[in-house]
Coordinates of C-alpha atoms in Angstrom, one line a residue:
Chain A
Q1 CA -5.5 19.4 79.2
V2 CA -8.7 19.0 77.2
K3 CA -8.4 16.1 74.7
L4 CA -10.1 13.1 73.2
V5 CA -8.4 9.8 72.5
E6 CA -9.9 7.2 70.2
S7 CA -9.1 3.5 70.2
G8 CA -10.3 0.2 68.9
G9 CA -9.5 0.5 65.3
G10 CA -7.9 -2.3 63.3
L11 CA -8.2 -4.7 60.4
V12 CA -11.5 -6.5 60.1
K13 CA -13.0 -8.7 57.3
P14 CA -16.0 -7.6 55.3
G15 CA -19.2 -8.5 57.3
G16 CA -17.3 -8.3 60.6
S17 CA -17.8 -6.1 63.6
L18 CA -15.7 -3.6 65.5
R19 CA -16.2 -1.3 68.5
L20 CA -14.5 2.0 68.7
S21 CA -14.0 3.9 71.9
C22 CA -13.4 7.6 72.6
E23 CA -12.2 8.8 76.0
A24 CA -12.4 12.3 77.2
F25 CA -9.7 14.0 79.3
G26 CA -10.1 17.4 81.0
F27 CA -13.8 17.7 80.5
T28 CA -17.1 15.9 81.0
F29 CA -19.0 14.3 78.2
S30 CA -22.3 15.3 79.8
D31 CA -21.6 19.0 78.8
Y32 CA -21.7 18.2 75.1
Y33 CA -23.2 16.4 72.2
M34 CA -20.7 13.9 70.9
S35 CA -20.1 12.7 67.3
W36 CA -18.1 10.4 65.1
I37 CA -16.7 11.6 61.8
R38 CA -14.7 9.6 59.4
Q39 CA -12.2 10.3 56.6
V40 CA -10.9 8.0 53.9
P41 CA -7.2 8.6 53.6
G42 CA -6.7 11.4 51.1
K43 CA -10.4 12.2 50.9
G44 CA -12.8 14.5 52.6
L45 CA -14.6 14.4 56.0
E46 CA -17.9 12.5 56.4
W47 CA -20.1 12.8 59.4
V48 CA -21.2 9.4 60.8
A49 CA -23.4 9.9 63.9
Y50 CA -24.0 12.1 66.9
T51 CA -25.7 11.6 70.3
S52 CA -26.9 14.0 72.9
S53 CA -25.5 13.7 76.4
S54 CA -28.8 12.1 77.5
G55 CA -28.8 9.7 74.6
R56 CA -32.3 10.8 73.7
T57 CA -31.2 12.4 70.5
I58 CA -29.2 10.2 68.2
E59 CA -28.8 10.5 64.4
Y60 CA -26.9 8.6 61.8
A61 CA -25.7 9.2 58.3
D62 CA -27.7 7.2 55.8
S63 CA -24.5 5.3 54.8
V64 CA -24.3 3.7 58.3
K65 CA -27.9 3.7 59.5
G66 CA -28.9 0.2 60.7
R67 CA -25.3 -1.0 60.9
F68 CA -23.6 1.4 63.4
T69 CA -24.7 2.3 66.9
I70 CA -23.4 5.3 68.9
S71 CA -23.5 5.2 72.7
W72 CA -21.7 6.3 75.7
D73 CA -20.9 5.5 79.3
N74 CA -21.2 8.7 81.3
A75 CA -19.7 7.2 84.4
K76 CA -16.6 6.3 82.5
N77 CA -16.5 9.3 80.2
L78 CA -16.4 7.0 77.2
L79 CA -18.1 7.3 73.8
Y80 CA -18.5 4.2 71.6
L81 CA -19.3 3.4 68.0
Q82 CA -20.4 -0.2 67.5
M83 CA -19.9 -1.1 63.9
K84 CA -21.5 -4.2 62.3
S85 CA -21.8 -5.6 58.8
L86 CA -18.7 -3.7 57.9
R87 CA -17.9 -3.0 54.2
A88 CA -14.8 -2.1 52.3
E89 CA -16.2 1.4 52.0
D90 CA -16.2 1.8 55.7
T91 CA -12.4 1.8 55.6
A92 CA -11.4 5.2 57.1
L93 CA -9.8 7.1 59.9
Y94 CA -12.6 7.6 62.5
Y95 CA -12.5 10.7 64.7
C96 CA -14.7 11.5 67.7
A97 CA -15.5 15.1 68.4
T98 CA -17.5 17.3 70.6
W99 CA -20.4 18.9 68.9
E100 CA -22.9 21.7 69.6
L101 CA -26.4 21.0 68.2
R102 CA -26.6 22.4 64.7
G103 CA -23.1 23.9 65.4
A104 CA -19.4 23.2 65.2
F105 CA -17.2 20.3 66.0
D106 CA -14.9 21.9 68.6
I107 CA -12.6 19.3 70.2
W108 CA -11.3 16.5 68.0
G109 CA -9.4 13.4 68.7
Q110 CA -6.5 12.2 66.6
G111 CA -8.5 9.3 65.1
T112 CA -8.4 5.6 65.0
M113 CA -8.0 3.7 61.7
V114 CA -10.4 1.1 60.6
T115 CA -9.5 -1.1 57.6
V116 CA -12.1 -3.5 56.2
A117 CA -10.4 -6.0 53.9
S118 CA -10.3 -9.7 53.3
Chain B
S1 CA -30.2 19.2 48.6
N2 CA -28.0 18.4 51.6
E3 CA -24.8 19.0 49.7
L4 CA -22.1 21.7 50.3
T5 CA -20.1 22.5 47.2
Q6 CA -16.5 23.8 47.5
P7 CA -13.9 24.4 44.8
P8 CA -11.3 21.5 44.8
S9 CA -8.4 23.9 44.9
V10 CA -7.3 27.5 45.4
S11 CA -3.9 28.8 44.8
V12 CA -2.5 32.1 46.1
S13 CA 0.9 33.8 46.5
P14 CA 2.1 34.7 50.0
G15 CA 0.7 38.0 51.2
Q16 CA -2.3 37.8 48.9
T17 CA -5.9 37.2 49.8
A18 CA -7.4 33.7 49.5
R19 CA -11.2 33.2 49.2
I20 CA -12.7 29.8 49.5
T21 CA -16.4 29.5 48.8
C22 CA -19.0 27.0 50.0
S23 CA -22.5 26.8 48.5
G24 CA -25.5 25.0 49.8
D25 CA -29.3 25.4 49.7
A26 CA -29.6 25.4 53.5
L27 CA -27.0 28.0 54.1
P28 CA -29.5 30.9 54.3
K29 CA -31.1 29.2 57.2
Q30 CA -28.3 27.3 58.9
Y31 CA -24.9 28.5 60.2
A32 CA -21.7 27.4 58.4
F33 CA -18.4 26.4 60.1
W34 CA -14.9 26.2 58.6
Y35 CA -12.1 23.8 59.5
Q36 CA -8.4 23.7 58.6
Q37 CA -6.7 20.3 58.2
K38 CA -3.0 19.8 57.7
P39 CA -1.5 16.4 56.6
G40 CA -1.6 13.9 59.4
Q41 CA -3.5 16.2 61.7
A42 CA -7.1 16.4 62.9
P43 CA -9.2 19.3 61.7
I44 CA -9.2 22.6 63.6
L45 CA -12.2 24.9 63.9
M46 CA -11.3 28.2 62.2
I47 CA -14.7 30.0 61.9
Y48 CA -18.0 29.3 63.6
K49 CA -21.5 30.6 63.0
D50 CA -20.6 32.0 59.6
N51 CA -18.2 34.7 60.8
E52 CA -17.1 34.2 64.4
R53 CA -13.5 33.4 65.1
P54 CA -12.5 31.0 68.0
S55 CA -9.9 32.3 70.4
G56 CA -6.4 31.6 69.2
I57 CA -7.3 31.8 65.5
P58 CA -5.4 34.5 63.7
E59 CA -7.3 37.6 62.7
R60 CA -6.4 37.1 59.0
F61 CA -9.0 34.4 58.9
S62 CA -12.6 35.7 58.5
G63 CA -15.9 34.4 57.3
S64 CA -18.9 35.9 55.5
S65 CA -22.3 34.8 54.3
S66 CA -24.5 35.9 51.4
G67 CA -27.5 33.9 50.4
T68 CA -26.6 30.3 49.6
T69 CA -22.8 30.9 49.7
V70 CA -20.5 31.3 52.6
T71 CA -16.9 32.4 52.1
L72 CA -13.7 31.9 54.1
T73 CA -11.3 34.7 53.5
I74 CA -7.6 34.5 54.5
S75 CA -6.0 37.9 54.3
G76 CA -2.2 38.1 53.9
V77 CA -1.8 34.4 53.3
Q78 CA 1.2 32.8 54.9
A79 CA 3.0 29.6 53.9
E80 CA 1.7 27.9 57.1
D81 CA -1.9 28.4 55.8
E82 CA -1.3 25.8 53.2
A83 CA -3.9 23.1 54.1
D84 CA -7.2 21.6 53.3
Y85 CA -10.2 23.6 54.3
Y86 CA -13.7 22.2 54.9
C87 CA -17.0 23.9 55.4
Q88 CA -19.7 22.3 57.5
S89 CA -23.3 22.9 58.2
V90 CA -26.5 20.9 58.8
D91 CA -29.4 20.2 56.4
I92 CA -32.4 22.4 56.2
S93 CA -34.2 20.5 59.0
G94 CA -31.2 20.9 61.3
T95 CA -30.9 17.2 61.7
Y96 CA -28.1 15.9 59.6
V97 CA -24.6 17.2 59.5
V98 CA -23.0 17.9 56.1
F99 CA -19.4 18.6 55.1
G100 CA -18.2 20.2 51.9
G101 CA -15.8 18.2 49.8
G102 CA -12.9 20.3 50.9
T103 CA -10.6 22.8 49.2
K104 CA -6.8 22.4 49.0
L105 CA -5.2 25.8 49.5
T106 CA -1.8 26.0 47.9
V107 CA 0.5 28.9 48.7
L108 CA 2.7 29.4 45.7

């Protein structure tokens, strides 16, 4: 069964760090671009970052640029989002998803919740 | 502008046709995609490349494009179609992903 499973969310203090993981089942990351998307509960979707399978093409939303780093371990089929200098406004459900360049988010995980609060 | 603008809400009676619009300056040059999201669930891709339907998506869902506006049309709306719908595209350069603010479809 093709699916993505996120993990690593939790409660962190403002200014703190957290690393999210996304594991793929039933397919290989190297066939896709991969992305992180977040959603504040009750609000809309916000794209966070994407990476090509080679890692040579990486882009970030302005709201996280310089604080978040997307990466992946092809051997382990794991995608990561390293988040630093976290702010209250980073509180959201974080989804990973497969992406086609300039295209659609096809396969989504169920998300992992990040709460930034003191 | 990198924004996509959707109406916050659309209401329709069962069996009627719902139309949800999405406007953005880059849409004449970039494809649009539509997602359905029900409470507590991850989004599901409903329409890709303006008007293509992924396998498994009911035929009552269709997409169209005209200039700076794309439209998701749901013909013969059913109660199960009640959900939030998001359009998505990229900016004019094709670099940054953008989502519309979402439209809550209410089936009366």
